[in-house]
mmCIF file of C-alpha atoms and ligand atoms in Angstrom:
data_model
loop_
_atom_site.group_PDB
_atom_site.id
_atom_site.type_symbol
_atom_site.label_atom_id
_atom_site.label_comp_id
_atom_site.label_asym_id
_atom_site.label_seq_id
_atom_site.Cartn_x
_atom_site.Cartn_y
_atom_site.Cartn_z
ATOM 1 C CA UNK A 1 -11.110 0.204 21.959
ATOM 2 C CA UNK A 2 -14.231 0.310 19.871
ATOM 3 C CA UNK A 3 -13.276 3.850 18.970
ATOM 4 C CA UNK A 4 -10.033 2.963 17.205
ATOM 5 C CA UNK A 5 -11.239 4.677 14.069
ATOM 6 C CA UNK A 6 -11.685 7.947 15.925
ATOM 7 C CA UNK A 7 -8.398 7.687 17.783
ATOM 8 C CA UNK A 8 -6.478 6.987 14.586
ATOM 9 C CA UNK A 9 -8.180 9.426 12.260
ATOM 10 C CA UNK A 10 -5.325 10.925 10.213
ATOM 11 C CA UNK A 11 -4.499 14.458 11.385
ATOM 12 C CA UNK A 12 -2.153 15.504 8.601
ATOM 13 C CA UNK A 13 -1.890 14.874 4.870
ATOM 14 C CA UNK A 14 1.240 12.808 5.439
ATOM 15 C CA UNK A 15 -0.703 10.373 7.628
ATOM 16 C CA UNK A 16 -3.397 9.918 5.032
ATOM 17 C CA UNK A 17 -3.299 6.641 3.124
ATOM 18 C CA UNK A 18 -4.038 6.228 -0.586
ATOM 19 C CA UNK A 19 -6.074 8.625 -2.778
ATOM 20 C CA UNK A 20 -2.702 10.017 -3.874
ATOM 21 C CA UNK A 21 -3.950 12.160 -6.753
ATOM 22 C CA UNK A 22 -6.567 13.842 -4.605
ATOM 23 C CA UNK A 23 -4.056 14.595 -1.861
ATOM 24 C CA UNK A 24 -1.607 15.947 -4.391
ATOM 25 C CA UNK A 25 -4.162 18.279 -6.000
ATOM 26 C CA UNK A 26 -5.411 19.559 -2.670
ATOM 27 C CA UNK A 27 -1.994 20.106 -1.131
ATOM 28 C CA UNK A 28 -0.813 21.937 -4.256
ATOM 29 C CA UNK A 29 -3.885 24.157 -4.063
ATOM 30 C CA UNK A 30 -3.165 24.973 -0.410
ATOM 31 C CA UNK A 31 0.528 25.639 -0.974
ATOM 32 C CA UNK A 32 -0.246 27.996 -3.832
ATOM 33 C CA UNK A 33 -3.296 29.526 -2.124
ATOM 34 C CA UNK A 34 -5.562 28.584 -5.012
ATOM 35 C CA UNK A 35 -8.576 27.519 -3.025
ATOM 36 C CA UNK A 36 -11.927 26.760 -4.688
ATOM 37 C CA UNK A 37 -15.230 27.666 -3.122
ATOM 38 C CA UNK A 38 -16.782 24.272 -3.344
ATOM 39 C CA UNK A 39 -15.394 20.772 -3.290
ATOM 40 C CA UNK A 40 -17.226 17.541 -3.741
ATOM 41 C CA UNK A 41 -15.783 14.375 -2.217
ATOM 42 C CA UNK A 42 -17.580 11.349 -3.560
ATOM 43 C CA UNK A 43 -16.812 7.718 -2.854
ATOM 44 C CA UNK A 44 -17.475 4.684 -0.673
ATOM 45 C CA UNK A 45 -17.775 4.835 3.093
ATOM 46 C CA UNK A 46 -14.640 4.678 5.160
ATOM 47 C CA UNK A 47 -12.375 5.839 2.352
ATOM 48 C CA UNK A 48 -11.302 9.068 4.055
ATOM 49 C CA UNK A 49 -13.695 11.774 2.838
ATOM 50 C CA UNK A 50 -14.476 13.279 6.237
ATOM 51 C CA UNK A 51 -10.896 12.887 7.443
ATOM 52 C CA UNK A 52 -9.483 14.694 4.433
ATOM 53 C CA UNK A 53 -12.114 17.453 4.587
ATOM 54 C CA UNK A 54 -11.122 18.147 8.195
ATOM 55 C CA UNK A 55 -7.386 18.226 7.475
ATOM 56 C CA UNK A 56 -8.066 20.559 4.569
ATOM 57 C CA UNK A 57 -10.230 22.880 6.690
ATOM 58 C CA UNK A 58 -7.498 23.081 9.312
ATOM 59 C CA UNK A 59 -4.715 23.620 6.807
ATOM 60 C CA UNK A 60 -6.323 26.584 5.074
ATOM 61 C CA UNK A 61 -6.984 28.315 8.396
ATOM 62 C CA UNK A 62 -3.798 27.322 10.222
ATOM 63 C CA UNK A 63 -2.110 30.336 11.785
ATOM 64 C CA UNK A 64 1.374 28.862 11.756
ATOM 65 C CA UNK A 65 1.395 27.542 8.219
ATOM 66 C CA UNK A 66 3.990 29.365 6.152
ATOM 67 C CA UNK A 67 3.823 30.340 2.520
ATOM 68 C CA UNK A 68 4.261 27.366 0.236
ATOM 69 C CA UNK A 69 3.449 24.824 2.966
ATOM 70 C CA UNK A 70 0.334 22.733 3.129
ATOM 71 C CA UNK A 71 0.244 20.769 6.400
ATOM 72 C CA UNK A 72 -1.793 22.115 9.320
ATOM 73 C CA UNK A 73 0.335 22.598 12.444
ATOM 74 C CA UNK A 74 -2.333 21.106 14.730
ATOM 75 C CA UNK A 75 -1.014 23.248 17.603
ATOM 76 C CA UNK A 76 -2.169 26.829 16.883
ATOM 77 C CA UNK A 77 -5.456 27.983 18.388
ATOM 78 C CA UNK A 78 -7.318 27.674 15.088
ATOM 79 C CA UNK A 79 -6.159 24.100 14.560
ATOM 80 C CA UNK A 80 -6.848 23.166 18.179
ATOM 81 C CA UNK A 81 -10.357 24.588 18.169
ATOM 82 C CA UNK A 82 -11.145 22.605 15.049
ATOM 83 C CA UNK A 83 -9.671 19.425 16.504
ATOM 84 C CA UNK A 84 -11.783 19.916 19.636
ATOM 85 C CA UNK A 85 -14.825 20.616 17.504
ATOM 86 C CA UNK A 86 -15.240 24.055 19.068
ATOM 87 C CA UNK A 87 -14.415 26.250 16.127
ATOM 88 C CA UNK A 88 -16.862 28.946 15.019
ATOM 89 C CA UNK A 89 -15.410 28.691 11.541
ATOM 90 C CA UNK A 90 -15.872 25.001 10.897
ATOM 91 C CA UNK A 91 -19.412 23.703 10.664
ATOM 92 C CA UNK A 92 -20.154 20.078 9.958
ATOM 93 C CA UNK A 93 -23.664 19.246 8.932
ATOM 94 C CA UNK A 94 -24.854 15.702 8.450
ATOM 95 C CA UNK A 95 -27.502 16.024 5.781
ATOM 96 C CA UNK A 96 -28.892 12.626 6.715
ATOM 97 C CA UNK A 97 -30.176 14.001 10.008
ATOM 98 C CA UNK A 98 -30.534 17.686 9.041
ATOM 99 C CA UNK A 99 -32.540 17.536 5.881
ATOM 100 C CA UNK A 100 -34.782 20.523 6.259
ATOM 101 C CA UNK A 101 -34.831 23.967 4.769
ATOM 102 C CA UNK A 102 -34.442 25.435 8.253
ATOM 103 C CA UNK A 103 -31.026 23.916 8.564
ATOM 104 C CA UNK A 104 -30.002 25.408 5.278
ATOM 105 C CA UNK A 105 -31.467 28.751 6.339
ATOM 106 C CA UNK A 106 -29.322 28.567 9.424
ATOM 107 C CA UNK A 107 -26.405 27.747 7.188
ATOM 108 C CA UNK A 108 -27.142 30.765 5.022
ATOM 109 C CA UNK A 109 -27.317 32.983 8.059
ATOM 110 C CA UNK A 110 -23.971 31.635 9.147
ATOM 111 C CA UNK A 111 -22.499 32.238 5.739
ATOM 112 C CA UNK A 112 -23.403 35.922 5.744
ATOM 113 C CA UNK A 113 -21.089 36.675 8.622
ATOM 114 C CA UNK A 114 -17.388 36.831 8.060
ATOM 115 C CA UNK A 115 -15.273 34.199 9.803
ATOM 116 C CA UNK A 116 -14.902 34.766 13.527
ATOM 117 C CA UNK A 117 -11.128 34.640 13.537
ATOM 118 C CA UNK A 118 -9.854 32.720 10.566
ATOM 119 C CA UNK A 119 -9.501 33.352 6.905
ATOM 120 C CA UNK A 120 -12.212 30.991 5.812
ATOM 121 C CA UNK A 121 -15.487 29.704 7.094
ATOM 122 C CA UNK A 122 -15.668 26.053 6.165
ATOM 123 C CA UNK A 123 -18.857 24.046 5.868
ATOM 124 C CA UNK A 124 -18.605 20.284 5.575
ATOM 125 C CA UNK A 125 -21.881 18.836 4.326
ATOM 126 C CA UNK A 126 -21.843 15.104 4.904
ATOM 127 C CA UNK A 127 -24.151 12.733 2.982
ATOM 128 C CA UNK A 128 -24.965 15.716 0.786
ATOM 129 C CA UNK A 129 -27.183 13.609 -1.492
ATOM 130 C CA UNK A 130 -29.722 13.422 1.316
ATOM 131 C CA UNK A 131 -30.559 17.111 1.404
ATOM 132 C CA UNK A 132 -34.192 17.887 0.715
ATOM 133 C CA UNK A 133 -35.207 19.619 -2.500
ATOM 134 C CA UNK A 134 -35.671 22.953 -0.767
ATOM 135 C CA UNK A 135 -32.353 22.646 0.931
ATOM 136 C CA UNK A 136 -30.755 21.701 -2.376
ATOM 137 C CA UNK A 137 -32.153 24.827 -4.002
ATOM 138 C CA UNK A 138 -31.003 27.048 -1.178
ATOM 139 C CA UNK A 139 -27.542 25.493 -1.388
ATOM 140 C CA UNK A 140 -27.484 25.998 -5.126
ATOM 141 C CA UNK A 141 -28.215 29.697 -4.731
ATOM 142 C CA UNK A 142 -25.353 30.026 -2.293
ATOM 143 C CA UNK A 143 -23.023 28.135 -4.611
ATOM 144 C CA UNK A 144 -23.943 30.457 -7.457
ATOM 145 C CA UNK A 145 -22.722 33.472 -5.549
ATOM 146 C CA UNK A 146 -20.456 32.251 -2.824
ATOM 147 C CA UNK A 147 -19.147 34.879 -0.438
ATOM 148 C CA UNK A 148 -15.361 35.036 -0.810
ATOM 149 C CA UNK A 149 -14.605 33.740 2.676
ATOM 150 C CA UNK A 150 -16.788 30.631 2.465
ATOM 151 C CA UNK A 151 -15.653 27.135 1.490
ATOM 152 C CA UNK A 152 -18.002 24.216 1.030
ATOM 153 C CA UNK A 153 -16.903 20.618 1.167
ATOM 154 C CA UNK A 154 -19.709 18.295 0.169
ATOM 155 C CA UNK A 155 -19.248 14.596 0.845
ATOM 156 C CA UNK A 156 -21.409 11.821 -0.529
ATOM 157 C CA UNK A 157 -21.468 8.071 -0.932
ATOM 158 C CA UNK A 158 -24.121 8.326 -3.656
ATOM 159 C CA UNK A 159 -23.144 10.922 -6.200
ATOM 160 C CA UNK A 160 -25.810 9.810 -8.685
ATOM 161 C CA UNK A 161 -28.454 11.063 -6.286
ATOM 162 C CA UNK A 162 -27.096 14.595 -6.291
ATOM 163 C CA UNK A 163 -28.407 17.491 -8.341
ATOM 164 C CA UNK A 164 -26.215 17.798 -11.447
ATOM 165 C CA UNK A 165 -26.388 21.577 -11.086
ATOM 166 C CA UNK A 166 -24.782 21.295 -7.662
ATOM 167 C CA UNK A 167 -22.200 18.762 -8.815
ATOM 168 C CA UNK A 168 -21.154 21.015 -11.692
ATOM 169 C CA UNK A 169 -20.445 23.902 -9.332
ATOM 170 C CA UNK A 170 -17.982 21.907 -7.277
ATOM 171 C CA UNK A 171 -14.465 20.736 -7.856
ATOM 172 C CA UNK A 172 -15.048 17.024 -7.799
ATOM 173 C CA UNK A 173 -12.835 14.300 -6.328
ATOM 174 C CA UNK A 174 -13.683 10.628 -6.621
ATOM 175 C CA UNK A 175 -12.370 8.617 -3.696
ATOM 176 C CA UNK A 176 -11.804 4.927 -4.278
ATOM 177 C CA UNK A 177 -12.013 1.937 -2.005
ATOM 178 C CA UNK A 178 -8.721 1.352 -0.244
ATOM 179 C CA UNK A 179 -6.763 -1.736 -1.263
ATOM 180 C CA UNK A 180 -6.126 -4.596 1.157
ATOM 181 C CA UNK A 181 -2.485 -3.622 1.150
ATOM 182 C CA UNK A 182 -3.292 -0.065 2.194
ATOM 183 C CA UNK A 183 -5.648 -1.275 4.884
ATOM 184 C CA UNK A 184 -3.087 -3.727 6.246
ATOM 185 C CA UNK A 185 -0.513 -0.937 6.395
ATOM 186 C CA UNK A 186 -2.737 1.168 8.637
ATOM 187 C CA UNK A 187 -3.850 -1.793 10.777
ATOM 188 C CA UNK A 188 -0.217 -2.786 11.312
ATOM 189 C CA UNK A 189 0.527 0.752 12.469
ATOM 190 C CA UNK A 190 -2.378 0.691 14.934
ATOM 191 C CA UNK A 191 -1.372 -2.736 16.262
ATOM 192 C CA UNK A 192 2.143 -1.472 16.948
ATOM 193 C CA UNK A 193 0.857 1.587 18.793
ATOM 194 C CA UNK A 194 -1.685 -0.354 20.809
ATOM 195 C CA UNK A 195 0.651 -3.310 21.385
ATOM 196 C CA UNK A 196 -1.829 -5.685 19.819
ATOM 197 C CA UNK A 197 -0.271 -9.053 19.027
ATOM 198 C CA UNK A 198 -1.848 -10.471 15.895
ATOM 199 C CA UNK A 199 -0.991 -12.977 13.181
ATOM 200 C CA UNK A 200 -0.429 -11.663 9.647
ATOM 201 C CA UNK A 201 -3.087 -13.975 8.247
ATOM 202 C CA UNK A 202 -5.574 -12.547 10.723
ATOM 203 C CA UNK A 203 -4.829 -8.994 9.644
ATOM 204 C CA UNK A 204 -5.202 -10.064 6.042
ATOM 205 C CA UNK A 205 -8.650 -11.483 6.675
ATOM 206 C CA UNK A 206 -9.780 -8.330 8.485
ATOM 207 C CA UNK A 207 -8.605 -6.256 5.542
ATOM 208 C CA UNK A 208 -10.371 -8.469 3.017
ATOM 209 C CA UNK A 209 -13.569 -8.468 4.959
ATOM 210 C CA UNK A 210 -13.604 -4.671 5.195
ATOM 211 C CA UNK A 211 -14.002 -4.472 1.422
ATOM 212 C CA UNK A 212 -12.132 -1.230 0.991
ATOM 213 C CA UNK A 213 -13.396 0.608 4.065
ATOM 214 C CA UNK A 214 -10.738 1.500 6.593
ATOM 215 C CA UNK A 215 -13.402 2.439 9.076
ATOM 216 C CA UNK A 216 -14.877 -1.056 8.917
ATOM 217 C CA UNK A 217 -11.419 -2.608 9.198
ATOM 218 C CA UNK A 218 -10.566 -0.516 12.251
ATOM 219 C CA UNK A 219 -13.968 -1.270 13.761
ATOM 220 C CA UNK A 220 -13.462 -5.004 13.336
ATOM 221 C CA UNK A 221 -9.928 -4.851 14.736
ATOM 222 C CA UNK A 222 -11.292 -3.050 17.797
ATOM 223 C CA UNK A 223 -13.963 -5.679 18.258
ATOM 224 C CA UNK A 224 -11.476 -8.532 17.932
ATOM 225 C CA UNK A 225 -9.102 -6.888 20.356
ATOM 226 C CA UNK A 226 -11.733 -6.324 23.008
ATOM 227 C CA UNK A 227 -12.654 -10.023 22.828
ATOM 228 C CA UNK A 228 -9.238 -11.652 22.423
ATOM 229 C CA UNK A 229 -6.806 -8.883 23.333
ATOM 230 C CA UNK A 230 -5.283 -10.727 26.281
ATOM 231 C CA UNK A 231 -3.404 -13.103 23.962
ATOM 232 C CA UNK A 232 -1.996 -13.242 20.469
ATOM 233 C CA UNK A 233 -4.862 -12.988 17.997
ATOM 234 C CA UNK A 234 -5.084 -15.789 15.441
ATOM 235 C CA UNK A 235 -6.841 -16.264 12.139
ATOM 236 C CA UNK A 236 -9.351 -18.595 13.777
ATOM 237 C CA UNK A 237 -10.426 -15.822 16.186
ATOM 238 C CA UNK A 238 -11.347 -13.556 13.289
ATOM 239 C CA UNK A 239 -13.198 -16.372 11.592
ATOM 240 C CA UNK A 240 -15.128 -17.034 14.766
ATOM 241 C CA UNK A 241 -16.233 -13.444 14.980
ATOM 242 C CA UNK A 242 -17.200 -13.322 11.328
ATOM 243 C CA UNK A 243 -18.949 -16.655 11.534
ATOM 244 C CA UNK A 244 -16.649 -18.060 8.891
ATOM 245 C CA UNK A 245 -16.357 -21.594 10.242
ATOM 246 C CA UNK A 246 -18.510 -22.920 7.428
ATOM 247 C CA UNK A 247 -15.782 -22.970 4.817
ATOM 248 C CA UNK A 248 -14.185 -25.912 6.583
ATOM 249 C CA UNK A 249 -17.609 -27.483 6.785
ATOM 250 C CA UNK A 250 -18.046 -27.056 3.029
ATOM 251 C CA UNK A 251 -14.708 -28.789 2.452
ATOM 252 C CA UNK A 252 -15.730 -31.609 4.777
ATOM 253 C CA UNK A 253 -18.980 -32.128 2.901
ATOM 254 C CA UNK A 254 -17.094 -32.280 -0.403
ATOM 255 C CA UNK A 255 -14.924 -35.030 1.073
ATOM 256 C CA UNK A 256 -18.036 -37.112 1.747
ATOM 257 C CA UNK A 257 -19.208 -36.532 -1.825
ATOM 258 C CA UNK A 258 -15.815 -37.563 -3.205
ATOM 259 C CA UNK A 259 -15.972 -40.742 -1.117
ATOM 260 C CA UNK A 260 -19.484 -41.334 -2.467
ATOM 261 C CA UNK A 261 -20.662 -41.545 1.095
ATOM 262 C CA UNK A 262 -24.213 -40.136 1.219
ATOM 263 C CA UNK A 263 -24.850 -41.533 4.700
ATOM 264 C CA UNK A 264 -21.811 -39.737 6.097
ATOM 265 C CA UNK A 265 -22.791 -36.525 4.328
ATOM 266 C CA UNK A 266 -26.369 -36.609 5.583
ATOM 267 C CA UNK A 267 -25.188 -37.294 9.120
ATOM 268 C CA UNK A 268 -22.801 -34.404 8.821
ATOM 269 C CA UNK A 269 -25.559 -32.011 7.688
ATOM 270 C CA UNK A 270 -27.790 -33.086 10.535
ATOM 271 C CA UNK A 271 -24.998 -32.581 13.040
ATOM 272 C CA UNK A 272 -24.490 -29.060 11.723
ATOM 273 C CA UNK A 273 -28.203 -28.420 12.039
ATOM 274 C CA UNK A 274 -28.245 -29.705 15.597
ATOM 275 C CA UNK A 275 -25.328 -27.444 16.492
ATOM 276 C CA UNK A 276 -27.421 -24.499 15.422
ATOM 277 C CA UNK A 277 -25.795 -23.793 12.051
ATOM 278 C CA UNK A 278 -28.054 -21.845 9.732
ATOM 279 C CA UNK A 279 -28.346 -24.278 6.826
ATOM 280 C CA UNK A 280 -29.243 -21.571 4.306
ATOM 281 C CA UNK A 281 -26.051 -19.770 5.264
ATOM 282 C CA UNK A 282 -24.161 -23.051 5.009
ATOM 283 C CA UNK A 283 -25.516 -23.778 1.545
ATOM 284 C CA UNK A 284 -24.427 -20.323 0.399
ATOM 285 C CA UNK A 285 -20.913 -21.052 1.597
ATOM 286 C CA UNK A 286 -20.996 -24.511 0.046
ATOM 287 C CA UNK A 287 -22.101 -23.137 -3.326
ATOM 288 C CA UNK A 288 -19.406 -20.498 -3.169
ATOM 289 C CA UNK A 289 -16.877 -23.208 -2.320
ATOM 290 C CA UNK A 290 -17.937 -25.399 -5.252
ATOM 291 C CA UNK A 291 -17.818 -22.360 -7.498
ATOM 292 C CA UNK A 292 -14.271 -21.668 -6.375
ATOM 293 C CA UNK A 293 -13.360 -25.274 -7.072
ATOM 294 C CA UNK A 294 -14.792 -24.967 -10.579
ATOM 295 C CA UNK A 295 -13.054 -21.656 -11.288
ATOM 296 C CA UNK A 296 -9.784 -23.057 -9.994
ATOM 297 C CA UNK A 297 -10.172 -26.037 -12.322
ATOM 298 C CA UNK A 298 -10.822 -23.774 -15.301
ATOM 299 C CA UNK A 299 -8.382 -20.948 -14.636
ATOM 300 C CA UNK A 300 -5.702 -22.399 -12.437
ATOM 301 C CA UNK A 301 -4.122 -20.326 -9.700
ATOM 302 C CA UNK A 302 -2.643 -17.406 -11.583
ATOM 303 C CA UNK A 303 -5.036 -14.567 -12.304
ATOM 304 C CA UNK A 304 -7.598 -16.284 -10.127
ATOM 305 C CA UNK A 305 -9.294 -13.651 -7.978
ATOM 306 C CA UNK A 306 -10.327 -16.175 -5.315
ATOM 307 C CA UNK A 307 -6.828 -17.301 -4.511
ATOM 308 C CA UNK A 308 -6.037 -14.093 -2.641
ATOM 309 C CA UNK A 309 -8.965 -14.560 -0.312
ATOM 310 C CA UNK A 310 -7.885 -17.963 0.889
ATOM 311 C CA UNK A 311 -5.323 -19.001 3.425
ATOM 312 C CA UNK A 312 -2.645 -21.420 2.333
ATOM 313 C CA UNK A 313 -4.383 -24.321 4.096
ATOM 314 C CA UNK A 314 -7.728 -23.498 2.513
ATOM 315 C CA UNK A 315 -6.205 -23.180 -0.922
ATOM 316 C CA UNK A 316 -4.324 -26.496 -0.606
ATOM 317 C CA UNK A 317 -7.507 -28.263 0.394
ATOM 318 C CA UNK A 318 -9.562 -26.611 -2.346
ATOM 319 C CA UNK A 319 -6.947 -27.458 -4.940
ATOM 320 C CA UNK A 320 -6.717 -31.109 -4.004
ATOM 321 C CA UNK A 321 -10.513 -31.490 -4.033
ATOM 322 C CA UNK A 322 -10.893 -29.572 -7.262
ATOM 323 C CA UNK A 323 -8.448 -32.001 -8.895
ATOM 324 C CA UNK A 324 -10.443 -35.029 -7.806
ATOM 325 C CA UNK A 325 -13.691 -33.809 -9.397
ATOM 326 C CA UNK A 326 -14.121 -33.530 -13.162
ATOM 327 C CA UNK A 327 -15.364 -30.251 -14.558
ATOM 328 C CA UNK A 328 -18.591 -31.955 -15.592
ATOM 329 C CA UNK A 329 -19.166 -33.307 -12.083
ATOM 330 C CA UNK A 330 -18.585 -29.915 -10.493
ATOM 331 C CA UNK A 331 -21.067 -28.299 -12.863
ATOM 332 C CA UNK A 332 -23.731 -30.880 -12.071
ATOM 333 C CA UNK A 333 -23.168 -30.730 -8.322
ATOM 334 C CA UNK A 334 -23.261 -26.931 -8.341
ATOM 335 C CA UNK A 335 -26.603 -27.016 -10.123
ATOM 336 C CA UNK A 336 -27.980 -29.550 -7.675
ATOM 337 C CA UNK A 337 -27.056 -27.426 -4.662
ATOM 338 C CA UNK A 338 -28.304 -24.244 -6.313
ATOM 339 C CA UNK A 339 -31.637 -25.959 -6.753
ATOM 340 C CA UNK A 340 -31.570 -27.146 -3.149
ATOM 341 C CA UNK A 341 -30.894 -23.619 -1.955
ATOM 342 C CA UNK A 342 -33.978 -22.330 -3.748
ATOM 343 C CA UNK A 343 -36.139 -25.044 -2.262
ATOM 344 C CA UNK A 344 -34.912 -24.562 1.300
ATOM 345 C CA UNK A 345 -36.997 -21.510 1.968
ATOM 346 C CA UNK A 346 -40.201 -23.433 1.314
ATOM 347 C CA UNK A 347 -39.281 -26.750 2.869
ATOM 348 C CA UNK A 348 -40.844 -27.665 6.200
ATOM 349 C CA UNK A 349 -37.797 -29.853 6.890
ATOM 350 C CA UNK A 350 -34.911 -27.458 6.362
ATOM 351 C CA UNK A 351 -32.270 -30.128 5.774
ATOM 352 C CA UNK A 352 -34.321 -32.168 3.276
ATOM 353 C CA UNK A 353 -33.399 -30.290 0.052
ATOM 354 C CA UNK A 354 -29.726 -30.570 0.989
ATOM 355 C CA UNK A 355 -30.112 -34.291 1.672
ATOM 356 C CA UNK A 356 -31.681 -34.810 -1.757
ATOM 357 C CA UNK A 357 -28.886 -32.886 -3.430
ATOM 358 C CA UNK A 358 -26.351 -35.007 -1.546
ATOM 359 C CA UNK A 359 -27.904 -38.281 -2.689
ATOM 360 C CA UNK A 360 -28.023 -37.120 -6.297
ATOM 361 C CA UNK A 361 -24.508 -35.691 -6.152
ATOM 362 C CA UNK A 362 -23.101 -39.009 -4.935
ATOM 363 C CA UNK A 363 -24.747 -40.488 -8.020
ATOM 364 C CA UNK A 364 -22.846 -38.276 -10.434
ATOM 365 C CA UNK A 365 -19.430 -38.523 -8.805
HETATM 366 N N1 ADP B 1 -7.398 7.216 3.473
HETATM 367 C C1 ADP B 1 -7.328 6.968 4.794
HETATM 368 N N2 ADP B 1 -6.150 7.023 5.456
HETATM 369 C C2 ADP B 1 -6.070 6.759 6.776
HETATM 370 N N3 ADP B 1 -7.141 6.445 7.545
HETATM 371 C C3 ADP B 1 -8.365 6.369 6.946
HETATM 372 C C4 ADP B 1 -8.503 6.645 5.553
HETATM 373 N N4 ADP B 1 -9.808 6.494 5.227
HETATM 374 C C5 ADP B 1 -10.445 6.145 6.347
HETATM 375 N N5 ADP B 1 -9.581 6.065 7.393
HETATM 376 C C6 ADP B 1 -9.917 5.643 8.764
HETATM 377 O O1 ADP B 1 -11.327 5.385 8.788
HETATM 378 C C7 ADP B 1 -12.011 6.295 9.626
HETATM 379 C C8 ADP B 1 -13.229 6.809 8.903
HETATM 380 O O2 ADP B 1 -12.845 7.540 7.783
HETATM 381 P P1 ADP B 1 -13.692 8.760 7.225
HETATM 382 O O3 ADP B 1 -12.744 9.802 6.790
HETATM 383 O O4 ADP B 1 -14.744 9.175 8.217
HETATM 384 O O5 ADP B 1 -14.367 8.062 5.971
HETATM 385 P P2 ADP B 1 -15.590 8.545 5.074
HETATM 386 O O6 ADP B 1 -15.916 9.956 5.446
HETATM 387 O O7 ADP B 1 -15.086 8.399 3.663
HETATM 388 O O8 ADP B 1 -16.696 7.580 5.370
HETATM 389 C C9 ADP B 1 -11.007 7.391 9.945
HETATM 390 O O9 ADP B 1 -11.194 7.861 11.248
HETATM 391 C C10 ADP B 1 -9.668 6.708 9.795
HETATM 392 O O10 ADP B 1 -9.293 6.096 11.008
HETATM 393 MG MG1 MG B 2 -17.714 10.637 6.368
HETATM 394 ZN ZN1 ZN B 3 -2.329 25.456 12.971
#
């Protein structure tokens, strides 16, 4: 199950999610046989660069593809060899692990020979920004005079580290992070196929946590399923895995502050500490929680970027607490806990700076 992202790698353009403009440009180019010699796919990890490069490589060499079509058939011998990673005409090089000039020399050797059986020889250069200088120069020379049967697809997560002279010789496509909605769509599809029973809220949290990377989302779903797959998966299970229990703890601490109950708050902190909670981590969450309370007070719910990240229960709680504090109080308390966070690293008693902030906070509420 940990290999969900490999099992569900899109195999045709129609299965690909998002990046609509890129897909449109590429499929038009295939259908009209207007193929460039070098493409550059730049963008964040897990946004589909490798997947799209592979579909493209298959499509342009597919033996069953008819004029005007763009999808690879995935059944002819060319497509199958590429799918099985046995094709002589598709070479994938990960520049992160093959940085040397020798690898590029090998590449150049390979380029000189015509394709074994297909129309094009395709080279996918992953993490292209990591090529060494020598390799870069060798690549540049090849890009200056590309043999007609050779196609390069360079992929990179860090375009600013690439030689501008190389970038300018490629047709460039900027991939974007996928939206939560797009991620949820794909996760829902996988859950149906794999018969994974999972709450909507849980899927939503996975998607949010993946921050635009479908690979990360699929990886996390796989991890959750291997741990909790024998039952319906709930929001709390995801939180457990992500170590997100502290948000409730932050809310609980705020309750003590609102009740002006420093003794209760200090007890609570010490209980957390005894249970093995990392107090620095907790203070980060607490500060973030107070910040959300302040932003909610200032901006309200509409247009508030935080609101999307919270479950209904969390939002209700946050809202009711945010109403009970004044803006001035929230500002002061935030500052006190920010200060405490800075001091924690140097304190021989880890909970002491938090305890001081608690006592002072109860004084301003
Ligand atoms: N746009 C997308 N549509 C569908 N699946 C995607 C997409 N982007 C990423 N994935 C999923 O994430 C995995 C990793 O994607 P990949 O193409 O290797 O990303 P990148 O090369 O940009 O890091 C794929 O196997 C696939 O399951
Ligand atoms: Mg990749
Ligand atoms: Zn085919």
